[in-house]
PDB file of C-alpha atoms and ligand atoms in Angstrom:
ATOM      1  CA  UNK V  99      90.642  34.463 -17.883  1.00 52.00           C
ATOM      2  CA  UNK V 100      88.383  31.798 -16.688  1.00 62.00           C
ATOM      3  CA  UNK V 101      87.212  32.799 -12.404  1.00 81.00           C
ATOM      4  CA  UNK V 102      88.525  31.320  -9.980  1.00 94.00           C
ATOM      5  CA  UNK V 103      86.232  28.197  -9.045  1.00 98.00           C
ATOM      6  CA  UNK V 104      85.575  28.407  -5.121  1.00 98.00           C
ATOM      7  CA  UNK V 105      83.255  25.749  -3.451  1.00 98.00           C
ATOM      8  CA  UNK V 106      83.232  27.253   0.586  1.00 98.00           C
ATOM      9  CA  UNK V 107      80.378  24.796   2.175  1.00 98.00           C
ATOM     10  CA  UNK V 108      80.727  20.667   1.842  1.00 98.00           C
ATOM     11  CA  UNK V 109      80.755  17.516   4.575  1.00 98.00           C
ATOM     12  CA  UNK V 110      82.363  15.034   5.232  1.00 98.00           C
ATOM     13  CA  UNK V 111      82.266  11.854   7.014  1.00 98.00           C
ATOM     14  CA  UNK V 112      83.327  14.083  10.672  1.00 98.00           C
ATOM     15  CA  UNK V 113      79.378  15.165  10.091  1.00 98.00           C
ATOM     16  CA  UNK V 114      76.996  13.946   7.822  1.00 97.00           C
ATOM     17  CA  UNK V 115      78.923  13.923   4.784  1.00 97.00           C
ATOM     18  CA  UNK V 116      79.936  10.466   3.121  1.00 96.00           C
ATOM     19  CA  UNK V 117      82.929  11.102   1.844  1.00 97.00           C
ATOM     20  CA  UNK V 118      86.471  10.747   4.138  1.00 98.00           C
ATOM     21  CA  UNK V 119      88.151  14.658   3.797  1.00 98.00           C
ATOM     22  CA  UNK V 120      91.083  13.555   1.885  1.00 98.00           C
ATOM     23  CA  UNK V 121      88.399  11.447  -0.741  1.00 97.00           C
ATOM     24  CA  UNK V 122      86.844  15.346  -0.884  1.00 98.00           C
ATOM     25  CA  UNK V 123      89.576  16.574  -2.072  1.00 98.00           C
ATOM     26  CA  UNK V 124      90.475  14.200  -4.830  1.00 97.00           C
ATOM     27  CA  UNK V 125      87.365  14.724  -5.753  1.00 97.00           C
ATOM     28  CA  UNK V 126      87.501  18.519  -6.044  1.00 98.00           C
ATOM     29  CA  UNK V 127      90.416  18.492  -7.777  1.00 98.00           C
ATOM     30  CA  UNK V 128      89.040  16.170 -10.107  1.00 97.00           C
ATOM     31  CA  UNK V 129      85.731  18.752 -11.165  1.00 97.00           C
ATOM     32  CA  UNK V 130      88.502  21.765 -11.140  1.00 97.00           C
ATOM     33  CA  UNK V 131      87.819  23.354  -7.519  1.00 98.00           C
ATOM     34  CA  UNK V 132      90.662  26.182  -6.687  1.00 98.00           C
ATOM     35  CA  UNK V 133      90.095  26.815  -3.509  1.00 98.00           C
ATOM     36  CA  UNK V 134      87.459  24.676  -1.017  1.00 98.00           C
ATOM     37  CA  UNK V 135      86.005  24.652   2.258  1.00 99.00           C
ATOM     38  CA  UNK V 136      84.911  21.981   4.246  1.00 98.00           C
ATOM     39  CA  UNK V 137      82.532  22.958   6.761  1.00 98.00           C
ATOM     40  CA  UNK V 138      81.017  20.158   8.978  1.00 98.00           C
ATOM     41  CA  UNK V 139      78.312  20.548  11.132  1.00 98.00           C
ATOM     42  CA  UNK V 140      79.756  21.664  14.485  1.00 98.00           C
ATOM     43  CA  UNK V 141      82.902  19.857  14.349  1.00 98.00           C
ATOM     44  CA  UNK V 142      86.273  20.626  12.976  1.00 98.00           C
ATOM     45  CA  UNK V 143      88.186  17.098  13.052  1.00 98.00           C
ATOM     46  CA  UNK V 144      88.278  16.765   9.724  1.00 98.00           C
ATOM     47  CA  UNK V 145      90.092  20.118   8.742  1.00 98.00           C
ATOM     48  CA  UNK V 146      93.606  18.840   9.558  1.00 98.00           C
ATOM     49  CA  UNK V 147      93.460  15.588   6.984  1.00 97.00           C
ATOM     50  CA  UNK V 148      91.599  17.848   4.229  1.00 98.00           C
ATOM     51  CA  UNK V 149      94.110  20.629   4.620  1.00 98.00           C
ATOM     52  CA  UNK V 150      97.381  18.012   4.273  1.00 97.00           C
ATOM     53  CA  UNK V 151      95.233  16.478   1.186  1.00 98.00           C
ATOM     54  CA  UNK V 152      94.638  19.981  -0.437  1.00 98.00           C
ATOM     55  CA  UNK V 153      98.506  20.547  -0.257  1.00 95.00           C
ATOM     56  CA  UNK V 154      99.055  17.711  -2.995  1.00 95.00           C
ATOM     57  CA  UNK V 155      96.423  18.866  -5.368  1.00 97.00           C
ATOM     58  CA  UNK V 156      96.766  22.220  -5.636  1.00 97.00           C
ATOM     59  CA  UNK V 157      93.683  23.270  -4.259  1.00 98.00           C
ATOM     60  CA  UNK V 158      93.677  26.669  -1.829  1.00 98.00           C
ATOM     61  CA  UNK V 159      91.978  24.966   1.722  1.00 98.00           C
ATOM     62  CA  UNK V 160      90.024  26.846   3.986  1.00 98.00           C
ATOM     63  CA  UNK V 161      89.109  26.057   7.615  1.00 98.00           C
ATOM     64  CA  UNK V 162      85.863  26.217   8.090  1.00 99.00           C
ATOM     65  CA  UNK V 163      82.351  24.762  10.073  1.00 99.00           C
ATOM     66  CA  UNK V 164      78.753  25.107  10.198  1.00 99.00           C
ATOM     67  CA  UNK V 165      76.928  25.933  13.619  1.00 99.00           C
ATOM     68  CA  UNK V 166      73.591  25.294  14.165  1.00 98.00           C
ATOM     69  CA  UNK V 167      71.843  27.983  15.661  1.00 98.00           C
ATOM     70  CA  UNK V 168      68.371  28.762  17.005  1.00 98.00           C
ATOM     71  CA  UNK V 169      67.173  32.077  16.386  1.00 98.00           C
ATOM     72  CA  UNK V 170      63.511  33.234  16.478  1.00 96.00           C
ATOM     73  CA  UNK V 171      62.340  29.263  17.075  1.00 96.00           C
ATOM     74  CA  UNK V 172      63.229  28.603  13.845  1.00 96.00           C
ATOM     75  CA  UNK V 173      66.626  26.627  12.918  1.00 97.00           C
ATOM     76  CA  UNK V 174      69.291  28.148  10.765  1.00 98.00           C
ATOM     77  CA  UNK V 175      73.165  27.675   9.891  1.00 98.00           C
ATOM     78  CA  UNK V 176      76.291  30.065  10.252  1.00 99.00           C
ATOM     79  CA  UNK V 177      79.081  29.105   8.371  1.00 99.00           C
ATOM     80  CA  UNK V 178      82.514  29.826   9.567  1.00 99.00           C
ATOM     81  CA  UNK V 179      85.165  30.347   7.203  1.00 99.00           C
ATOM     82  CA  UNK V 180      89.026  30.838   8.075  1.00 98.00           C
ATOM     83  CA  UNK V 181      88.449  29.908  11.638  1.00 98.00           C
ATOM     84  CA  UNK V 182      91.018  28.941  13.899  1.00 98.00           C
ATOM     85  CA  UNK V 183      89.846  24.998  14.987  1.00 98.00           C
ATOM     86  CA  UNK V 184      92.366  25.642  17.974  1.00 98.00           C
ATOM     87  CA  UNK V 185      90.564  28.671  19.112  1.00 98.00           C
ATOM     88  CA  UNK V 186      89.390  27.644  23.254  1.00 98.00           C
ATOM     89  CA  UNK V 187      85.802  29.448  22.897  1.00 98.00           C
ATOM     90  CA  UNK V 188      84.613  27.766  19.223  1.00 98.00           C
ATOM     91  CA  UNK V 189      86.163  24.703  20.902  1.00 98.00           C
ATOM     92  CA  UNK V 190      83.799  24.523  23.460  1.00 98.00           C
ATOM     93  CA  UNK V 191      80.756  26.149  21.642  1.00 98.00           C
ATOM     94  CA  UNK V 192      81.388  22.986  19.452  1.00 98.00           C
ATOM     95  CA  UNK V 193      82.010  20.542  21.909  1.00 98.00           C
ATOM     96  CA  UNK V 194      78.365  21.601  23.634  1.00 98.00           C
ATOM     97  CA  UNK V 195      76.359  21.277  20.267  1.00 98.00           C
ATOM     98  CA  UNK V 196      78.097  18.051  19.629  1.00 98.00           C
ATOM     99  CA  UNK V 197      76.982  16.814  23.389  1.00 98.00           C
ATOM    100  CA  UNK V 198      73.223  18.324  22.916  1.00 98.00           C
ATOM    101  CA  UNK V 199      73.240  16.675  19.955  1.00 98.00           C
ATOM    102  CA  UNK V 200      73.772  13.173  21.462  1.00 98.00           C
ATOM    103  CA  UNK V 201      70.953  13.997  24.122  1.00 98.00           C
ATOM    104  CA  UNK V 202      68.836  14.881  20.702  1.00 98.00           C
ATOM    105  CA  UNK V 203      69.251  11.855  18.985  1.00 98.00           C
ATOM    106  CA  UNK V 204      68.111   9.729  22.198  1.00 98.00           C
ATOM    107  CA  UNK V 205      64.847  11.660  22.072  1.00 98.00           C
ATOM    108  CA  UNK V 206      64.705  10.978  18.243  1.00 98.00           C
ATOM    109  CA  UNK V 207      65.006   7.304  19.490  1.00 98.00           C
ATOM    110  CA  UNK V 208      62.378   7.296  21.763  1.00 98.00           C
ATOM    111  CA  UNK V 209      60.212   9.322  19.667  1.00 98.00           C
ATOM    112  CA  UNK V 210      60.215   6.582  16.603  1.00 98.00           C
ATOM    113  CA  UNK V 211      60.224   4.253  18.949  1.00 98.00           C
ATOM    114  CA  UNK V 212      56.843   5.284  19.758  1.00 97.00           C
ATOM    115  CA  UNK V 213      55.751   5.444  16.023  1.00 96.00           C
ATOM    116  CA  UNK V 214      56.655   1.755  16.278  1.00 97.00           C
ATOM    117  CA  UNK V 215      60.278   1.987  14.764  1.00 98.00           C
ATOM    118  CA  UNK V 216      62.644  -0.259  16.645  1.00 97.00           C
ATOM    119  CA  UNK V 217      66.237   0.345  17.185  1.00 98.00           C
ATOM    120  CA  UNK V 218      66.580   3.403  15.105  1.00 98.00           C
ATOM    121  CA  UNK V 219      69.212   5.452  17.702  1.00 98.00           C
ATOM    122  CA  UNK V 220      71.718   2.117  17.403  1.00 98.00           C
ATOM    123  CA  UNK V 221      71.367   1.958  13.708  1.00 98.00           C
ATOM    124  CA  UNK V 222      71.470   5.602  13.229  1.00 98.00           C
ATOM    125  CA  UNK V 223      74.922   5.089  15.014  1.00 98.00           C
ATOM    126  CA  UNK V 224      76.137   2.653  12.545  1.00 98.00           C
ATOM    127  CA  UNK V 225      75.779   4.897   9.512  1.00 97.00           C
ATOM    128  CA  UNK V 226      77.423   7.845  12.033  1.00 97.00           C
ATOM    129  CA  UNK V 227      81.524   8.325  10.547  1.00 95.00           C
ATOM    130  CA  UNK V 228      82.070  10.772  13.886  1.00 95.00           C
ATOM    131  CA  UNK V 229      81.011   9.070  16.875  1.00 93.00           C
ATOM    132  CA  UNK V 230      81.084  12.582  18.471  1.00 92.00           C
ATOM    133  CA  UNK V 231      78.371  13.816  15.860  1.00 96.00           C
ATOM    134  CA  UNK V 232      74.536  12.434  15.065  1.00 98.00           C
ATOM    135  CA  UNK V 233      71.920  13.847  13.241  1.00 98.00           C
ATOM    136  CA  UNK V 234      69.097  12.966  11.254  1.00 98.00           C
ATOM    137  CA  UNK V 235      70.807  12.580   8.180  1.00 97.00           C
ATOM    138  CA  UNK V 236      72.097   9.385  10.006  1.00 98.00           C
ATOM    139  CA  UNK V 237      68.790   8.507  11.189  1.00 98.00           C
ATOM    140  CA  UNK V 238      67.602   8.838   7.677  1.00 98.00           C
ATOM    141  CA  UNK V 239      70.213   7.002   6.139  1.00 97.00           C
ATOM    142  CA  UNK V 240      69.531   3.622   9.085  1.00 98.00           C
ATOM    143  CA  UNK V 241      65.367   4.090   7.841  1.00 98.00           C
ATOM    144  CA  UNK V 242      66.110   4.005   4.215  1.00 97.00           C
ATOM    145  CA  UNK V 243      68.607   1.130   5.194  1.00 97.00           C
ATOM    146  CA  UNK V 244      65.647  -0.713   6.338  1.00 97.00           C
ATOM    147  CA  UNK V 245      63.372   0.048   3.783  1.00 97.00           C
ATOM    148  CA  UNK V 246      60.862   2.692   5.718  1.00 96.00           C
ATOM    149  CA  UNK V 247      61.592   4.882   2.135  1.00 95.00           C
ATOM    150  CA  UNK V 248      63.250   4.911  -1.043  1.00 96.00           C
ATOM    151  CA  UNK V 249      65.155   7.946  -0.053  1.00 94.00           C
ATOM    152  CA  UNK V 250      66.779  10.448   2.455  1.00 95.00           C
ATOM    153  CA  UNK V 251      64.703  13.119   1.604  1.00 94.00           C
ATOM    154  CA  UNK V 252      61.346  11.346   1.547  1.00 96.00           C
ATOM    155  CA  UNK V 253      62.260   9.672   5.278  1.00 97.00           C
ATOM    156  CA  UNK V 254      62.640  13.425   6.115  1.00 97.00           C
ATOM    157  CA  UNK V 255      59.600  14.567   4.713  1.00 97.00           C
ATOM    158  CA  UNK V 256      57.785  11.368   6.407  1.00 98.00           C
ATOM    159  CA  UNK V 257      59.698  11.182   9.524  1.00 98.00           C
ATOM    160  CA  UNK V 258      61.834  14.015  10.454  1.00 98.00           C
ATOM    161  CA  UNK V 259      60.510  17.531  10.545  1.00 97.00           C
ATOM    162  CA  UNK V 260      58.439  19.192  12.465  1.00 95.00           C
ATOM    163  CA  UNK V 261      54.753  17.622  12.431  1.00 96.00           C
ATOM    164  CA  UNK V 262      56.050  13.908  11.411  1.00 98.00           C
ATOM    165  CA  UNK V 263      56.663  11.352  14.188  1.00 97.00           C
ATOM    166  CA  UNK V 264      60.060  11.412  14.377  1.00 98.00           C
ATOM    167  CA  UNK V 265      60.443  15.701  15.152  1.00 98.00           C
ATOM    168  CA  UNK V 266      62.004  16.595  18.381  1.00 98.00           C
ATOM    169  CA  UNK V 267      62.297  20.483  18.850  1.00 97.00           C
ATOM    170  CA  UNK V 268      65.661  21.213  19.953  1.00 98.00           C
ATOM    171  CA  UNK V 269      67.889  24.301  21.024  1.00 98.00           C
ATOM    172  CA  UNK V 270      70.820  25.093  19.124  1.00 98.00           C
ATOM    173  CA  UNK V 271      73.280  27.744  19.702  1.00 98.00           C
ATOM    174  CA  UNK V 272      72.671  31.363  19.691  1.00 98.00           C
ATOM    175  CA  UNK V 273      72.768  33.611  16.878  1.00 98.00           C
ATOM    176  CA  UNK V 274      75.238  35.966  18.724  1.00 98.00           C
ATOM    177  CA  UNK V 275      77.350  32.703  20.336  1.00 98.00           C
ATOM    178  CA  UNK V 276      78.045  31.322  17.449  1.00 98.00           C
ATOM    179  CA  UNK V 277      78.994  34.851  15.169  1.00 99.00           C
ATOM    180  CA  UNK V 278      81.338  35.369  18.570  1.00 98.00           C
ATOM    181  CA  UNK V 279      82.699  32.260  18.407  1.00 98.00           C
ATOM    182  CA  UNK V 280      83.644  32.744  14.860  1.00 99.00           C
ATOM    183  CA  UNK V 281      85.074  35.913  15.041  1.00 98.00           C
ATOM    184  CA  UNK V 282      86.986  34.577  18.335  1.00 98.00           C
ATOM    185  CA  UNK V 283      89.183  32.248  16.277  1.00 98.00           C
ATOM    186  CA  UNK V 284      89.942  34.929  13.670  1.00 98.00           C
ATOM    187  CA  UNK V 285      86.912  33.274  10.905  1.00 98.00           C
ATOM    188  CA  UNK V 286      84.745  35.481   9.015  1.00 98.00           C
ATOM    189  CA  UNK V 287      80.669  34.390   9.343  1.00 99.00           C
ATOM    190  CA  UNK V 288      78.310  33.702   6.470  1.00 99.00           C
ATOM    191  CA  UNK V 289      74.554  32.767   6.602  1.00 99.00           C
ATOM    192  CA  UNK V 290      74.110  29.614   5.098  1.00 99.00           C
ATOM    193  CA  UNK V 291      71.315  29.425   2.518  1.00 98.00           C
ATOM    194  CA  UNK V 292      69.222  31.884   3.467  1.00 98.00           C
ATOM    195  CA  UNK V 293      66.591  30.998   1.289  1.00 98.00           C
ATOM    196  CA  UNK V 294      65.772  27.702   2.963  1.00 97.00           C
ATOM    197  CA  UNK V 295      64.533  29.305   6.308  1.00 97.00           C
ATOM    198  CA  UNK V 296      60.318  29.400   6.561  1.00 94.00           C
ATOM    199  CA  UNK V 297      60.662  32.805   7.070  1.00 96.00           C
ATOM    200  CA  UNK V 298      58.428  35.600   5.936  1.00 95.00           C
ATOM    201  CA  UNK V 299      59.877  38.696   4.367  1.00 94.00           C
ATOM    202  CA  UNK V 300      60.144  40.401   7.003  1.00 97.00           C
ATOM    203  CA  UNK V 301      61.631  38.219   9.143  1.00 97.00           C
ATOM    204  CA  UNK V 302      64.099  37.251   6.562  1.00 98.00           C
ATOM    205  CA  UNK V 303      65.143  41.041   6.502  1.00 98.00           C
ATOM    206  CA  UNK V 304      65.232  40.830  10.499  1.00 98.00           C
ATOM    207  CA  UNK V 305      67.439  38.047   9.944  1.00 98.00           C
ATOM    208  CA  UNK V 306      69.752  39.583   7.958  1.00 98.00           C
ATOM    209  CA  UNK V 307      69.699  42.922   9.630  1.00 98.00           C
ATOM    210  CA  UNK V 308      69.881  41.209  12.937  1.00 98.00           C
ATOM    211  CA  UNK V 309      73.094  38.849  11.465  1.00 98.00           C
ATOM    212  CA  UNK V 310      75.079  41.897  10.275  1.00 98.00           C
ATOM    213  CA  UNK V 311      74.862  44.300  13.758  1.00 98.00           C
ATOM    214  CA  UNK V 312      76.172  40.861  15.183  1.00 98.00           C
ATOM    215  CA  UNK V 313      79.073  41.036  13.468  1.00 98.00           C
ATOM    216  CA  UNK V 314      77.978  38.748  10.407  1.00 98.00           C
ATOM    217  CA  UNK V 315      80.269  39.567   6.718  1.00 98.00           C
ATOM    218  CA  UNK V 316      78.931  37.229   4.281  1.00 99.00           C
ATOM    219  CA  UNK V 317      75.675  35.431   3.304  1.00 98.00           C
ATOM    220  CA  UNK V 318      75.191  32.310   0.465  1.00 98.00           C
ATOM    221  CA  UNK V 319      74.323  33.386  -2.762  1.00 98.00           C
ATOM    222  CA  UNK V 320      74.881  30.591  -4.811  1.00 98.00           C
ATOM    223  CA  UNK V 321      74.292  27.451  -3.266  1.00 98.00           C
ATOM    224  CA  UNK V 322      73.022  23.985  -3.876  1.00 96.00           C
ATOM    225  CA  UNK V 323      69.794  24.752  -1.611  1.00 96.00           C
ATOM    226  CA  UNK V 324      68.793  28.051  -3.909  1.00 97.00           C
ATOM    227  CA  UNK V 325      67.138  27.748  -7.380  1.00 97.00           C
ATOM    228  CA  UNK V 326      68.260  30.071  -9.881  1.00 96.00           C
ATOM    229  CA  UNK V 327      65.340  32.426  -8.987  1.00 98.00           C
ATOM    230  CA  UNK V 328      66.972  32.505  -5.340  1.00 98.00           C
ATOM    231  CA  UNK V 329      70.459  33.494  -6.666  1.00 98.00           C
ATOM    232  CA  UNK V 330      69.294  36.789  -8.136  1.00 98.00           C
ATOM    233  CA  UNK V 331      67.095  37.362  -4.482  1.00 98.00           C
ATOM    234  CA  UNK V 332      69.709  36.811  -2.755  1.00 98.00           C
ATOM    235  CA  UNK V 333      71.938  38.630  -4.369  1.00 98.00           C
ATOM    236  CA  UNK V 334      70.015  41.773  -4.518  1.00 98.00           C
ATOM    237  CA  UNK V 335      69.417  41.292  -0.482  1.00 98.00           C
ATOM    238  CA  UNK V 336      73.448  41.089  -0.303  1.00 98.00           C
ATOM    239  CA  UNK V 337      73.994  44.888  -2.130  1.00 98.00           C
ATOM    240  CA  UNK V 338      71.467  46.067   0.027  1.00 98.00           C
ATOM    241  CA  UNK V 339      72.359  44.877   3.269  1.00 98.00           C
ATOM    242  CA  UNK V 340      76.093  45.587   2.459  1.00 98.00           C
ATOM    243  CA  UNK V 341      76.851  42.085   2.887  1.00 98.00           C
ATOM    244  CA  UNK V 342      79.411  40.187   1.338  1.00 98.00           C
ATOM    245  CA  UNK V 343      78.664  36.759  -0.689  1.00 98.00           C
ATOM    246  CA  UNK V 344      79.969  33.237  -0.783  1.00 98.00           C
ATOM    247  CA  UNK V 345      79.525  29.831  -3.100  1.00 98.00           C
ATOM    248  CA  UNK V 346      78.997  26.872  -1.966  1.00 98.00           C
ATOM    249  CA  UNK V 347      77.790  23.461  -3.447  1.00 98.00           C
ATOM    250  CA  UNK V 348      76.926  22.259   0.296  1.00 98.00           C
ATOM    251  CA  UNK V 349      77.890  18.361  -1.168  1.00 98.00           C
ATOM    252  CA  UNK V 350      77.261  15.505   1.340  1.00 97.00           C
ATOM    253  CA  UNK V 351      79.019  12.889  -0.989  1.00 93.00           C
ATOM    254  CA  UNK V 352      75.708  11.219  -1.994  1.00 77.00           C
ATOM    255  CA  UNK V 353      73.086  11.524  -4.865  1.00 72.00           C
ATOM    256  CA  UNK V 354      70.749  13.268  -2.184  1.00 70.00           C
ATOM    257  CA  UNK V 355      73.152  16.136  -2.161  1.00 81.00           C
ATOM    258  CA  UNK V 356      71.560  19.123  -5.221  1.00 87.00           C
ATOM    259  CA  UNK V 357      75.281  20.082  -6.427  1.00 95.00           C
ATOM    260  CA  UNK V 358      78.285  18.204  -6.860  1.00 96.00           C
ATOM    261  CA  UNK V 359      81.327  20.047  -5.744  1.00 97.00           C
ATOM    262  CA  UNK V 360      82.427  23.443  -8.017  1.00 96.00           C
ATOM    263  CA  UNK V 361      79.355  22.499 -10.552  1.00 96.00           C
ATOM    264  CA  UNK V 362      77.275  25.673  -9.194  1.00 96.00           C
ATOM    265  CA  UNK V 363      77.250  28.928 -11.500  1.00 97.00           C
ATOM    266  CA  UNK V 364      79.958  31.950 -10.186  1.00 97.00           C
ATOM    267  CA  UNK V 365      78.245  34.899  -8.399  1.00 97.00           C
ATOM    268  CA  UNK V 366      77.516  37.159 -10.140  1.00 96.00           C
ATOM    269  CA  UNK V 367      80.244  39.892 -11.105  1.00 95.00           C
ATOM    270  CA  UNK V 368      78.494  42.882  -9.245  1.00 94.00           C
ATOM    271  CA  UNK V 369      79.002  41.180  -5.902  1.00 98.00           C
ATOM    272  CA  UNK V 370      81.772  41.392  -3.415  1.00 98.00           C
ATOM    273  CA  UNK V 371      83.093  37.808  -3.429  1.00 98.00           C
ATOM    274  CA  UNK V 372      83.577  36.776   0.669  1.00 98.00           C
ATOM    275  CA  UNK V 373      86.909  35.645  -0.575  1.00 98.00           C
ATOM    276  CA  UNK V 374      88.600  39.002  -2.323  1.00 96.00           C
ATOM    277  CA  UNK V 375      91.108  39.713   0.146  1.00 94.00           C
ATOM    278  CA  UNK V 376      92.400  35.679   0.478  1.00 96.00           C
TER     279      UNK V 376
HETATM  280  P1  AMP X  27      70.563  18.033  11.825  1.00 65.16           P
HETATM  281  O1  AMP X  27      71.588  19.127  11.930  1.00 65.16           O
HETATM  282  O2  AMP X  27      70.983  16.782  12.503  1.00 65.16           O
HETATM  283  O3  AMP X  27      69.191  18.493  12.219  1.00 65.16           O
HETATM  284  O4  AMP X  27      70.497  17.645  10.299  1.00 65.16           O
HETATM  285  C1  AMP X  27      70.462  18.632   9.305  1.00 65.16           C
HETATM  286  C2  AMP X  27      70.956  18.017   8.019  1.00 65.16           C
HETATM  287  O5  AMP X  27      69.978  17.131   7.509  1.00 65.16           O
HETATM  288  C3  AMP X  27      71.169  19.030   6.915  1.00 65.16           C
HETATM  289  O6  AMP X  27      72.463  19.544   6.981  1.00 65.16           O
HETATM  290  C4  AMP X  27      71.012  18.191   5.686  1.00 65.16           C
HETATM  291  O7  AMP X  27      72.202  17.477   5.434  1.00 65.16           O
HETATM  292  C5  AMP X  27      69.969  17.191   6.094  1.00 65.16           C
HETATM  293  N1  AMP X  27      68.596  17.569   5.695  1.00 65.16           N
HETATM  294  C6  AMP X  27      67.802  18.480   6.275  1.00 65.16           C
HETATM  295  N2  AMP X  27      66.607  18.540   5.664  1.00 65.16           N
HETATM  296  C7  AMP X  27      66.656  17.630   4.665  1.00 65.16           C
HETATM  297  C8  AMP X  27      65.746  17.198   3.661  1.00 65.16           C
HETATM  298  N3  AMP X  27      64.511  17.702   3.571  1.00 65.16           N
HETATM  299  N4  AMP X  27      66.145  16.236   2.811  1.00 65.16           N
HETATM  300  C9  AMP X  27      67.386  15.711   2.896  1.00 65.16           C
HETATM  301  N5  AMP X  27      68.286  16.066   3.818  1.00 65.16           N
HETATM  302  C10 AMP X  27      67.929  17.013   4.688  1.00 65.16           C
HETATM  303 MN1   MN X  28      74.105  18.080   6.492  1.00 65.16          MN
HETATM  304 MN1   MN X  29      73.018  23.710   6.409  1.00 65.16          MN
HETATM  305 MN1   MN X  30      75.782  22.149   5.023  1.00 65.16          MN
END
């Protein structure tokens, strides 16, 4: 019997994604997805639409959101899967990311401003689908627009992380907040691609220890961020912290994005899949 193909990270047009929800789904039912998540970057408005779409394909939904979080100085992402987008605390953990995020992007403004790029906040706006939610993928997308770089990802190597004009340090959620807030509305926590994180070893294992005494299930195995090499780390890190592990193609809707939706390999067979008891 062929597995079950299970995609639990992608974004929409409510974050940074391109695609509307109800175009994600079309498309995952066209490359063969059973069951997806969408999981925009602190925001949920795009669950409802996704989840009447999924309905008419066939396709098992599952509510779900990444947080941003700041632990340790360095930026990471929870995932929360089966969430309740109702639930009053992730509500408002949400709704403050999504305001500090506003307050962010003016700074980002300001700060190209000063490296002698005009306008960029407004025109990061008009590439924004979610008024309530900017980041620098939008900012990236308004300096490709006008012709700063060929591409999102060389605009953020050039412009947008830490050490490049553009950078503005920012605080994000806590680790514990947003593992609370999960578990508030009923939703299960994964760490997103772990192996993107600067982190040494052993702060990685920190990490990890630190993410499961907080109440943390699941971590990404297989995702679009991880090279082969990382799937077997990552999945001997999982058996050993007693964590469970999820799939995820992380798609944005563009050709920036490193997997299209489903295409990843399955976990591996050993692992406990965070989905077994769905
Ligand atoms: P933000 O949450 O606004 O800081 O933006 C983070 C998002 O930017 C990530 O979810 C990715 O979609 C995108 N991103 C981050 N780093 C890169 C990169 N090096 N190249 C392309 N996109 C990136
Ligand atoms: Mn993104
Ligand atoms: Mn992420
Ligand atoms: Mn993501």
């Amino acid at each position: 019997m062929q597995a079950m193909n299970v995609d639990l990270h992608c974004h929409s047009v409510a974050s940074d994604g391109l695609l509307q929800p109800e175009d994600l789904l079309a498309r995952a039912a066209a490359k063969g997805v059973d069951m997806l998540a969408l999981t925009d970057h602190d925001e949920t408005a795009g669950l409802a639409s996704a989840r009447a779409k999924a309905v008419s394909h066939g396709i098992r939904f599952v509510d779900g959101v990444e947080i941003s979080v700041t632990w340790q100085g360095a930026t990471i992402h929870i995932v929360g899967l089966q969430i309740d987008p109702e639930n009053e605390a992730l509500k408002e953990g949400l709704e403050t990311l999504r305001s500090s995020r506003a307050v962010r992007a003016a700074r980002i403004g300001e700060a190209l401003e000063q490296a002698g790029i005009r306008g960029s906040l407004a025109g990061a706006m008009s590439y924004v689908g979610n008024p309530k939610i900017i980041g620098r993928t939008h900012f990236a997308r308004f300096l490709v627009g006008i012709g700063r770089a060929p591409d999102v990802r060389s605009v953020f190597r050039r412009y947008l992380v830490k050490g490049t004009p553009g950078y503005v340090p920012h605080q994000w959620a806590s680790l514990c907040d947003a593992v609370d807030w999960i578990r508030a509305s009923g939703g299960v926590a994964v760490l997103a691609h772990p192996g993107r994180y600067k982190l040494g070893s052993a702060e990685r294992r920190l990490l990890l220890a630190e993410f499961k005494e907080r109440g943390g299930a699941a971590i990404e195995v297989v995702t679009g961020s991880h090279t082969p090499t990382q799937y077997g780390e990552f999945a001997k890190l999982a058996r050993e912290f007693g964590l469970l592990a999820s799939r995820g193609s992380d798609f944005h809707g563009d050709a920036g994005s490193r997997a299209d939706l489903g295409a990843l390999p399955p976990l591996s067979a050993d692992l406990q899949p965070v989905w077994r008891d769905w």
